[in-house]
Amino acid sequence: MPRLTIDNINQHVVRAKYAVRGELAVKSEAYRAKIRQGNASDLPFDQVISSNIGNPQQLGQKPITFYRQVLSLLENPKLLEHEDALKNIMGYPSDVVERAQWLLKQVGSVGAYSASAGVPAIKESVAKFLERRDGYVADPANIYLSAGASSAVNILLHIACAGPKTGILVPIPQYPLYTALLSVLDATCVPYYLNEDANWGTSLAQIKEAYEKAKQSGIEVRAIVVINPGNPTGASLSDSDVRSVLEFAAQEELVVLADEVYQANVFIGAFHSFRKVLYDLQKEKPGRFDGIQLASVHSISKGLIGECGHRGGYFELIGFDAQVMEQVYKYVSITLCAPVIGQCLLELMVNPPQPGSPSYELFQGENDAIFAELKRRATALYEAFKDMEGVECGEPQGSMYLFPTIHLPTKAVEAAQKEGREGDEFYCHRLLDATGVCIVPGSGFGQVEGTLHFRITFLAPGTEWIDSVKSFHAKFMDEFR
Amino acid sequence: MPRLTIDNINQHVVRAKYAVRGELAVKSEAYRAKIRQGNASDLPFDQVISSNIGNPQQLGQKPITFYRQVLSLLENPKLLEHEDALKNIMGYPSDVVERAQWLLKQVGSVGAYSASAGVPAIKESVAKFLERRDGYVADPANIYLSAGASSAVNILLHIACAGPKTGILVPIPQYPLYTALLSVLDATCVPYYLNEDANWGTSLAQIKEAYEKAKQSGIEVRAIVVINPGNPTGASLSDSDVRSVLEFAAQEELVVLADEVYQANVFIGAFHSFRKVLYDLQKEKPGRFDGIQLASVHSISKGLIGECGHRGGYFELIGFDAQVMEQVYKYVSITLCAPVIGQCLLELMVNPPQPGSPSYELFQGENDAIFAELKRRATALYEAFKDMEGVECGEPQGSMYLFPTIHLPTKAVEAAQKEGREGDEFYCHRLLDATGVCIVPGSGFGQVEGTLHFRITFLAPGTEWIDSVKSFHAKFMDEFR
């Protein structure tokens, strides 16, 4: 009789859901293993395409040269003893060598623990980046380096959640990290619906309604999560949406947790950081926004850099009091520090080569090519959806995903029920089994009852897989019509 | 009025203690910053020595060449296009190039997320290492790659702890990660004292007493933590100590959580893994140990590799049922995966160059030199303690620490009380203020009431700092005699 069983372990963990790497992802990995073992003659496809997760470099995106040149020197500083060969044979520009030398001076060795909240000089670089981006000075003491945005959100929710009575407003649909962590922490998720009809923007009416309902049932709502640009929706919030969230947060004394990891992935309009809009509002309406607490999160995993395997990111705390920040420091200390090479990569991301520097041209060219390619693929997928019966999709705005609505025939919904599945889940399983394309059903992110969606990344190269999705879809609709 | 205050945030976090990076460490970083800014003429020392934490490369230990050569190629695979220059100018042996090519084939890019539980081929390497080490086959499916041992323990305790009634037996003194996480998880720490008189070995009597006492007060004790070699004690457990813990765990159906991160740091005797002893016992006494659940943890942070900044490690689960392992998988999925470059470094650690391979000689020489140097420094520090009034210290056995008893004069204890501090804490503050040497008071790890200790790493190079500790100590004793 084993000591730990499904019935006696932490039930908050048992109840947590995380569909992005759930049953479908596990099945897709099993297919991938079969193909690798040359044992897949019974499968109707010869490769698995993981469109369930924003993992650019798994799908062939090449790392940006400047970043990786610097990292190679940080990992083996002895290469710096051969500066001539580095420059003349390996093609390392002088600014790569200089940056590596500077970073090594700051970190000592990338094999040493850094300070708990991150390497001080890297926090200074982040602060300068924030100032350039928003036009408002940032204090490095408010910046904490983390092992990616997931880790940052984990830290912030661990501090903010004090039990089942703590409510956190979470957009629906949402990236399921939020609901999963709230379940682990036994806090209450207060869902507010995004407005699909307005390109998945925030709706103040929805937020208020959710807030009031939670308050009436005795929940102390203390924070609102906003994902901008949106995941899974891809939505890029307007300045006025951001303002209205901040107005509401100020009025109700809510902490704002702004997940801004897709800030470089905006195709339509511009990115409006909560930080900039908050400081704008503080200037425009003195006094009214002074007490607000804003935590914003960014990462090296997304954007055009796409270095998720390196697990790097940061969060900035604005308006938090010193005693709470001490607790954040202690909490991050317990797991010592974020990966130091990931911290260095973050430094490179926030402090890229500037015009006139030897690396600039190649760096900018690579960035522009990745951006153009992402936009091209997003458009190709969007065009394909327009042709697909029962699929409705807004124009791609940003992030790495499309989140179309799908209208399934009644027979398909019935067939799903027979398998004990939601309709969208059923559809995703069928798609994976037929094409090797792995996507995530809308139910994994939350959706208005009676609607069905799926999230798909537009990262995979080529168009054959899009054709295979189209052809699967036509057959599926015929089968259940 | 800020929304989050020290009074309304997660009180389980507020109550957690983590002295290794606590007040003393914060003060030492402030001293270090003063020195860096050239603003330290009022300090009686010109460098800060962080002997509070096992951070070898911060204290000048050089990374091992083979590891870093491979990592540099993983970070910038384009270097592989210049194989001649790599070999002839940069001095990269052929096995470095081959290993990098093999790892790149396994991971794709180190910038991509891996599978949640780690890169399958790296888990296979870990399994082979365990088989070579213990003589018993390991199943890669039972192995999970993590961001260091701290992350592994965090995962395991999150699964095992189901609320305040869950008790976990923790050795005292202990590495404070355990008590801190139990506090965060609102589970109950059930402390059992190690036996200082028997070189800090485990005492079955103490374990039983602690267990029974907890049981009587309604606690469901479900796991026992053992740190071997010990932290902070440095103790290397005998085969019979390991056996008696396993016998007791089998009898009471306790999960064994074996923290074995210092397994390569053993100066006296040999390392006995819980895994090997368990399998030995299962052979010797068929049936009796079949139901036992063992989780063991290892890391790239310690040993001779000392690559803590890379945040890599693994845990292996033996005897856990499939449903529980599914929950572990889901839980690790929520934060996506361990840093991939850290996973690769783990692969290098568990699969080092073999005799006859081009890198072997240099690799082995570097390892031997680090080991000899650690032992030499441990001995030098131990010899110094022998000369110091009121300090008692056992012979160095392993890990990176000494944990001497210190007998303070009554006047010193009174002076400490006036400052609202424990005696050991008072001593450590005085030491830091006088010498720049940062150590951790025994109260940060737990100690028998009425005794005082401190933990000090023997990683810092040179002997001047040891002299400064001796000279401080003599003055301190004179002051309070």
mmCIF file of N, CA, C and O in Angstrom, chain B residues 100-169:
data_model
loop_
_atom_site.group_PDB
_atom_site.id
_atom_site.type_symbol
_atom_site.label_atom_id
_atom_site.label_comp_id
_atom_site.label_asym_id
_atom_site.label_seq_id
_atom_site.Cartn_x
_atom_site.Cartn_y
_atom_site.Cartn_z
ATOM 1 N N ALA B 100 28.373 17.781 -28.267
ATOM 2 C CA ALA B 100 27.500 18.919 -28.579
ATOM 3 C C ALA B 100 26.564 18.556 -29.732
ATOM 4 O O ALA B 100 25.357 18.857 -29.680
ATOM 5 N N GLN B 101 27.119 17.887 -30.746
ATOM 6 C CA GLN B 101 26.267 17.504 -31.876
ATOM 7 C C GLN B 101 25.166 16.553 -31.424
ATOM 8 O O GLN B 101 24.009 16.671 -31.826
ATOM 9 N N TRP B 102 25.532 15.615 -30.553
ATOM 10 C CA TRP B 102 24.545 14.649 -30.060
ATOM 11 C C TRP B 102 23.453 15.350 -29.244
ATOM 12 O O TRP B 102 22.259 15.114 -29.451
ATOM 13 N N LEU B 103 23.881 16.227 -28.349
ATOM 14 C CA LEU B 103 22.890 16.930 -27.521
ATOM 15 C C LEU B 103 21.971 17.808 -28.376
ATOM 16 O O LEU B 103 20.762 17.875 -28.139
ATOM 17 N N LEU B 104 22.558 18.480 -29.366
ATOM 18 C CA LEU B 104 21.729 19.323 -30.231
ATOM 19 C C LEU B 104 20.695 18.497 -30.978
ATOM 20 O O LEU B 104 19.557 18.929 -31.190
ATOM 21 N N LYS B 105 21.104 17.288 -31.358
ATOM 22 C CA LYS B 105 20.143 16.402 -32.021
ATOM 23 C C LYS B 105 18.994 16.060 -31.065
ATOM 24 O O LYS B 105 17.835 15.944 -31.476
ATOM 25 N N GLN B 106 19.315 15.915 -29.794
ATOM 26 C CA GLN B 106 18.287 15.536 -28.824
ATOM 27 C C GLN B 106 17.362 16.692 -28.465
ATOM 28 O O GLN B 106 16.168 16.501 -28.287
ATOM 29 N N VAL B 107 17.929 17.890 -28.300
ATOM 30 C CA VAL B 107 17.112 19.001 -27.799
ATOM 31 C C VAL B 107 16.584 19.901 -28.923
ATOM 32 O O VAL B 107 15.689 20.706 -28.688
ATOM 33 N N GLY B 108 17.124 19.759 -30.137
ATOM 34 C CA GLY B 108 16.782 20.715 -31.190
ATOM 35 C C GLY B 108 17.543 21.995 -30.926
ATOM 36 O O GLY B 108 18.704 22.114 -31.291
ATOM 37 N N SER B 109 16.918 22.930 -30.231
ATOM 38 C CA SER B 109 17.604 24.156 -29.810
ATOM 39 C C SER B 109 17.487 24.276 -28.298
ATOM 40 O O SER B 109 16.436 23.955 -27.740
ATOM 41 N N VAL B 110 18.526 24.761 -27.643
ATOM 42 C CA VAL B 110 18.422 24.999 -26.192
ATOM 43 C C VAL B 110 17.484 26.169 -25.903
ATOM 44 O O VAL B 110 17.146 26.416 -24.750
ATOM 45 N N GLY B 111 17.045 26.863 -26.951
ATOM 46 C CA GLY B 111 16.068 27.936 -26.782
ATOM 47 C C GLY B 111 14.629 27.463 -26.856
ATOM 48 O O GLY B 111 13.719 28.258 -26.700
ATOM 49 N N ALA B 112 14.418 26.177 -27.104
ATOM 50 C CA ALA B 112 13.048 25.640 -27.165
ATOM 51 C C ALA B 112 12.685 24.995 -25.837
ATOM 52 O O ALA B 112 13.536 24.408 -25.172
ATOM 53 N N TYR B 113 11.400 25.098 -25.447
ATOM 54 C CA TYR B 113 10.935 24.306 -24.304
ATOM 55 C C TYR B 113 11.213 22.841 -24.596
ATOM 56 O O TYR B 113 11.028 22.378 -25.718
ATOM 57 N N SER B 114 11.589 22.104 -23.579
ATOM 58 C CA SER B 114 11.647 20.651 -23.719
ATOM 59 C C SER B 114 10.323 20.065 -23.256
ATOM 60 O O SER B 114 9.422 20.785 -22.826
ATOM 61 N N ALA B 115 10.225 18.738 -23.323
ATOM 62 C CA ALA B 115 9.097 18.070 -22.681
ATOM 63 C C ALA B 115 9.075 18.480 -21.212
ATOM 64 O O ALA B 115 10.115 18.821 -20.635
ATOM 65 N N SER B 116 7.893 18.446 -20.586
ATOM 66 C CA SER B 116 7.729 18.976 -19.231
ATOM 67 C C SER B 116 8.670 18.337 -18.221
ATOM 68 O O SER B 116 9.245 19.010 -17.371
ATOM 69 N N ALA B 117 8.842 17.028 -18.301
ATOM 70 C CA ALA B 117 9.674 16.333 -17.321
ATOM 71 C C ALA B 117 11.133 16.267 -17.765
ATOM 72 O O ALA B 117 11.957 15.652 -17.086
ATOM 73 N N GLY B 118 11.452 16.903 -18.873
ATOM 74 C CA GLY B 118 12.834 16.942 -19.336
ATOM 75 C C GLY B 118 13.024 16.238 -20.665
ATOM 76 O O GLY B 118 12.158 15.495 -21.127
ATOM 77 N N VAL B 119 14.178 16.491 -21.274
ATOM 78 C CA VAL B 119 14.524 15.901 -22.574
ATOM 79 C C VAL B 119 14.641 14.374 -22.401
ATOM 80 O O VAL B 119 15.418 13.914 -21.561
ATOM 81 N N PRO B 120 13.878 13.590 -23.166
ATOM 82 C CA PRO B 120 13.897 12.134 -22.971
ATOM 83 C C PRO B 120 15.308 11.519 -22.989
ATOM 84 O O PRO B 120 15.637 10.703 -22.121
ATOM 85 N N ALA B 121 16.157 11.933 -23.916
ATOM 86 C CA ALA B 121 17.491 11.331 -23.996
ATOM 87 C C ALA B 121 18.333 11.666 -22.758
ATOM 88 O O ALA B 121 19.197 10.872 -22.354
ATOM 89 N N ILE B 122 18.099 12.806 -22.166
ATOM 90 C CA ILE B 122 18.848 13.183 -20.958
ATOM 91 C C ILE B 122 18.349 12.359 -19.778
ATOM 92 O O ILE B 122 19.141 11.912 -18.931
ATOM 93 N N LYS B 123 17.059 12.108 -19.721
ATOM 94 C CA LYS B 123 16.535 11.227 -18.673
ATOM 95 C C LYS B 123 17.141 9.821 -18.819
ATOM 96 O O LYS B 123 17.444 9.169 -17.812
ATOM 97 N N GLU B 124 17.347 9.393 -20.059
ATOM 98 C CA GLU B 124 17.999 8.083 -20.256
ATOM 99 C C GLU B 124 19.435 8.092 -19.745
ATOM 100 O O GLU B 124 19.905 7.121 -19.149
ATOM 101 N N SER B 125 20.146 9.203 -19.955
ATOM 102 C CA SER B 125 21.514 9.310 -19.433
ATOM 103 C C SER B 125 21.527 9.254 -17.914
ATOM 104 O O SER B 125 22.412 8.639 -17.311
ATOM 105 N N VAL B 126 20.554 9.930 -17.290
ATOM 106 C CA VAL B 126 20.477 9.897 -15.829
ATOM 107 C C VAL B 126 20.228 8.461 -15.365
ATOM 108 O O VAL B 126 20.852 7.984 -14.404
ATOM 109 N N ALA B 127 19.333 7.772 -16.065
ATOM 110 C CA ALA B 127 19.026 6.384 -15.686
ATOM 111 C C ALA B 127 20.282 5.513 -15.761
ATOM 112 O O ALA B 127 20.553 4.696 -14.871
ATOM 113 N N LYS B 128 21.072 5.694 -16.817
ATOM 114 C CA LYS B 128 22.308 4.898 -16.946
ATOM 115 C C LYS B 128 23.295 5.221 -15.832
ATOM 116 O O LYS B 128 23.993 4.345 -15.324
ATOM 117 N N PHE B 129 23.370 6.495 -15.473
ATOM 118 C CA PHE B 129 24.239 6.921 -14.362
ATOM 119 C C PHE B 129 23.820 6.229 -13.071
ATOM 120 O O PHE B 129 24.651 5.704 -12.319
ATOM 121 N N LEU B 130 22.519 6.213 -12.807
ATOM 122 C CA LEU B 130 22.029 5.590 -11.572
ATOM 123 C C LEU B 130 22.357 4.097 -11.583
ATOM 124 O O LEU B 130 22.740 3.533 -10.551
ATOM 125 N N GLU B 131 22.231 3.478 -12.742
ATOM 126 C CA GLU B 131 22.537 2.051 -12.839
ATOM 127 C C GLU B 131 24.032 1.795 -12.575
ATOM 128 O O GLU B 131 24.391 0.903 -11.816
ATOM 129 N N ARG B 132 24.893 2.601 -13.175
ATOM 130 C CA ARG B 132 26.339 2.456 -12.941
ATOM 131 C C ARG B 132 26.679 2.698 -11.478
ATOM 132 O O ARG B 132 27.484 1.992 -10.883
ATOM 133 N N ARG B 133 26.047 3.722 -10.881
ATOM 134 C CA ARG B 133 26.366 4.086 -9.504
ATOM 135 C C ARG B 133 25.937 3.013 -8.519
ATOM 136 O O ARG B 133 26.678 2.668 -7.596
ATOM 137 N N ASP B 134 24.735 2.463 -8.720
ATOM 138 C CA ASP B 134 24.131 1.598 -7.711
ATOM 139 C C ASP B 134 24.089 0.129 -8.082
ATOM 140 O O ASP B 134 23.826 -0.720 -7.219
ATOM 141 N N GLY B 135 24.301 -0.169 -9.371
ATOM 142 C CA GLY B 135 24.193 -1.577 -9.769
ATOM 143 C C GLY B 135 22.768 -2.053 -9.940
ATOM 144 O O GLY B 135 22.531 -3.262 -10.004
ATOM 145 N N TYR B 136 21.831 -1.126 -10.009
ATOM 146 C CA TYR B 136 20.427 -1.498 -10.245
ATOM 147 C C TYR B 136 19.857 -0.627 -11.355
ATOM 148 O O TYR B 136 20.049 0.596 -11.350
ATOM 149 N N VAL B 137 19.154 -1.265 -12.286
ATOM 150 C CA VAL B 137 18.578 -0.570 -13.437
ATOM 151 C C VAL B 137 17.612 0.538 -12.983
ATOM 152 O O VAL B 137 16.925 0.377 -11.977
ATOM 153 N N ALA B 138 17.599 1.642 -13.717
ATOM 154 C CA ALA B 138 16.639 2.725 -13.446
ATOM 155 C C ALA B 138 15.770 2.928 -14.680
ATOM 156 O O ALA B 138 16.211 2.706 -15.808
ATOM 157 N N ASP B 139 14.536 3.367 -14.453
ATOM 158 C CA ASP B 139 13.593 3.600 -15.547
ATOM 159 C C ASP B 139 13.507 5.098 -15.820
ATOM 160 O O ASP B 139 13.114 5.868 -14.935
ATOM 161 N N PRO B 140 13.872 5.526 -17.039
ATOM 162 C CA PRO B 140 13.826 6.967 -17.346
ATOM 163 C C PRO B 140 12.446 7.575 -17.080
ATOM 164 O O PRO B 140 12.345 8.769 -16.783
ATOM 165 N N ALA B 141 11.397 6.777 -17.160
ATOM 166 C CA ALA B 141 10.047 7.312 -16.929
ATOM 167 C C ALA B 141 9.847 7.764 -15.485
ATOM 168 O O ALA B 141 8.928 8.524 -15.185
ATOM 169 N N ASN B 142 10.738 7.307 -14.590
ATOM 170 C CA ASN B 142 10.636 7.710 -13.181
ATOM 171 C C ASN B 142 11.469 8.948 -12.869
ATOM 172 O O ASN B 142 11.550 9.371 -11.718
ATOM 173 N N ILE B 143 12.128 9.482 -13.888
ATOM 174 C CA ILE B 143 13.068 10.587 -13.671
ATOM 175 C C ILE B 143 12.475 11.888 -14.206
ATOM 176 O O ILE B 143 11.922 11.930 -15.303
ATOM 177 N N TYR B 144 12.598 12.930 -13.404
ATOM 178 C CA TYR B 144 12.081 14.251 -13.772
ATOM 179 C C TYR B 144 13.228 15.243 -13.645
ATOM 180 O O TYR B 144 13.878 15.317 -12.599
ATOM 181 N N LEU B 145 13.470 16.004 -14.702
ATOM 182 C CA LEU B 145 14.542 17.007 -14.645
ATOM 183 C C LEU B 145 13.969 18.307 -14.084
ATOM 184 O O LEU B 145 12.848 18.700 -14.410
ATOM 185 N N SER B 146 14.761 18.953 -13.229
ATOM 186 C CA SER B 146 14.241 20.120 -12.501
ATOM 187 C C SER B 146 15.251 21.269 -12.527
ATOM 188 O O SER B 146 16.415 21.077 -12.884
ATOM 189 N N ALA B 147 14.772 22.450 -12.128
ATOM 190 C CA ALA B 147 15.649 23.627 -12.053
ATOM 191 C C ALA B 147 16.416 23.607 -10.729
ATOM 192 O O ALA B 147 16.209 24.462 -9.873
ATOM 193 N N GLY B 148 17.280 22.625 -10.565
ATOM 194 C CA GLY B 148 18.028 22.486 -9.324
ATOM 195 C C GLY B 148 17.253 21.674 -8.301
ATOM 196 O O GLY B 148 16.060 21.368 -8.482
ATOM 197 N N ALA B 149 17.935 21.331 -7.208
ATOM 198 C CA ALA B 149 17.307 20.514 -6.169
ATOM 199 C C ALA B 149 16.214 21.281 -5.441
ATOM 200 O O ALA B 149 15.208 20.693 -5.023
ATOM 201 N N SER B 150 16.364 22.597 -5.279
ATOM 202 C CA SER B 150 15.339 23.377 -4.587
ATOM 203 C C SER B 150 13.998 23.245 -5.298
ATOM 204 O O SER B 150 12.949 23.072 -4.671
ATOM 205 N N SER B 151 14.048 23.318 -6.604
ATOM 206 C CA SER B 151 12.829 23.182 -7.387
ATOM 207 C C SER B 151 12.267 21.768 -7.245
ATOM 208 O O SER B 151 11.051 21.578 -7.119
ATOM 209 N N ALA B 152 13.142 20.765 -7.241
ATOM 210 C CA ALA B 152 12.698 19.372 -7.089
ATOM 211 C C ALA B 152 11.977 19.179 -5.757
ATOM 212 O O ALA B 152 10.899 18.585 -5.696
ATOM 213 N N VAL B 153 12.568 19.688 -4.689
ATOM 214 C CA VAL B 153 11.967 19.540 -3.361
ATOM 215 C C VAL B 153 10.639 20.300 -3.304
ATOM 216 O O VAL B 153 9.652 19.822 -2.735
ATOM 217 N N ASN B 154 10.612 21.460 -3.917
ATOM 218 C CA ASN B 154 9.383 22.249 -3.992
ATOM 219 C C ASN B 154 8.266 21.445 -4.662
ATOM 220 O O ASN B 154 7.136 21.376 -4.162
ATOM 221 N N ILE B 155 8.570 20.813 -5.760
ATOM 222 C CA ILE B 155 7.590 19.994 -6.478
ATOM 223 C C ILE B 155 7.115 18.846 -5.589
ATOM 224 O O ILE B 155 5.913 18.620 -5.416
ATOM 225 N N LEU B 156 8.063 18.133 -4.991
ATOM 226 C CA LEU B 156 7.712 16.947 -4.203
ATOM 227 C C LEU B 156 6.862 17.315 -2.991
ATOM 228 O O LEU B 156 5.876 16.643 -2.685
ATOM 229 N N LEU B 157 7.226 18.395 -2.312
ATOM 230 C CA LEU B 157 6.435 18.787 -1.142
ATOM 231 C C LEU B 157 5.060 19.326 -1.551
ATOM 232 O O LEU B 157 4.075 19.126 -0.842
ATOM 233 N N HIS B 158 4.988 19.987 -2.704
ATOM 234 C CA HIS B 158 3.674 20.443 -3.172
ATOM 235 C C HIS B 158 2.736 19.267 -3.414
ATOM 236 O O HIS B 158 1.528 19.377 -3.215
ATOM 237 N N ILE B 159 3.267 18.163 -3.864
ATOM 238 C CA ILE B 159 2.437 16.980 -4.109
ATOM 239 C C ILE B 159 2.078 16.325 -2.771
ATOM 240 O O ILE B 159 0.933 15.956 -2.520
ATOM 241 N N ALA B 160 3.068 16.174 -1.896
ATOM 242 C CA ALA B 160 2.889 15.358 -0.693
ATOM 243 C C ALA B 160 2.060 16.050 0.392
ATOM 244 O O ALA B 160 1.432 15.372 1.205
ATOM 245 N N CYS B 161 2.075 17.362 0.438
ATOM 246 C CA CYS B 161 1.472 18.062 1.574
ATOM 247 C C CYS B 161 0.027 18.438 1.294
ATOM 248 O O CYS B 161 -0.257 19.202 0.375
ATOM 249 N N ALA B 162 -0.868 17.925 2.125
ATOM 250 C CA ALA B 162 -2.299 18.154 1.913
ATOM 251 C C ALA B 162 -2.901 18.987 3.035
ATOM 252 O O ALA B 162 -4.073 18.823 3.347
ATOM 253 N N GLY B 163 -2.108 19.829 3.653
ATOM 254 C CA GLY B 163 -2.663 20.705 4.689
ATOM 255 C C GLY B 163 -1.984 20.525 6.028
ATOM 256 O O GLY B 163 -1.021 19.756 6.162
ATOM 257 N N PRO B 164 -2.490 21.246 7.044
ATOM 258 C CA PRO B 164 -1.814 21.300 8.356
ATOM 259 C C PRO B 164 -1.661 19.941 9.033
ATOM 260 O O PRO B 164 -0.787 19.773 9.880
ATOM 261 N N LYS B 165 -2.512 18.975 8.657
ATOM 262 C CA LYS B 165 -2.431 17.666 9.298
ATOM 263 C C LYS B 165 -1.329 16.799 8.704
ATOM 264 O O LYS B 165 -0.999 15.748 9.251
ATOM 265 N N THR B 166 -0.794 17.203 7.557
ATOM 266 C CA THR B 166 0.304 16.443 6.961
ATOM 267 C C THR B 166 1.596 16.761 7.697
ATOM 268 O O THR B 166 1.994 17.924 7.793
ATOM 269 N N GLY B 167 2.254 15.733 8.214
ATOM 270 C CA GLY B 167 3.535 15.939 8.876
ATOM 271 C C GLY B 167 4.675 15.384 8.038
ATOM 272 O O GLY B 167 4.542 14.337 7.408
ATOM 273 N N ILE B 168 5.770 16.114 8.029
ATOM 274 C CA ILE B 168 6.964 15.662 7.313
ATOM 275 C C ILE B 168 8.120 15.679 8.318
ATOM 276 O O ILE B 168 8.411 16.726 8.910
ATOM 277 N N LEU B 169 8.746 14.521 8.501
ATOM 278 C CA LEU B 169 9.905 14.445 9.389
ATOM 279 C C LEU B 169 11.091 15.129 8.740
ATOM 280 O O LEU B 169 11.464 14.808 7.600
#
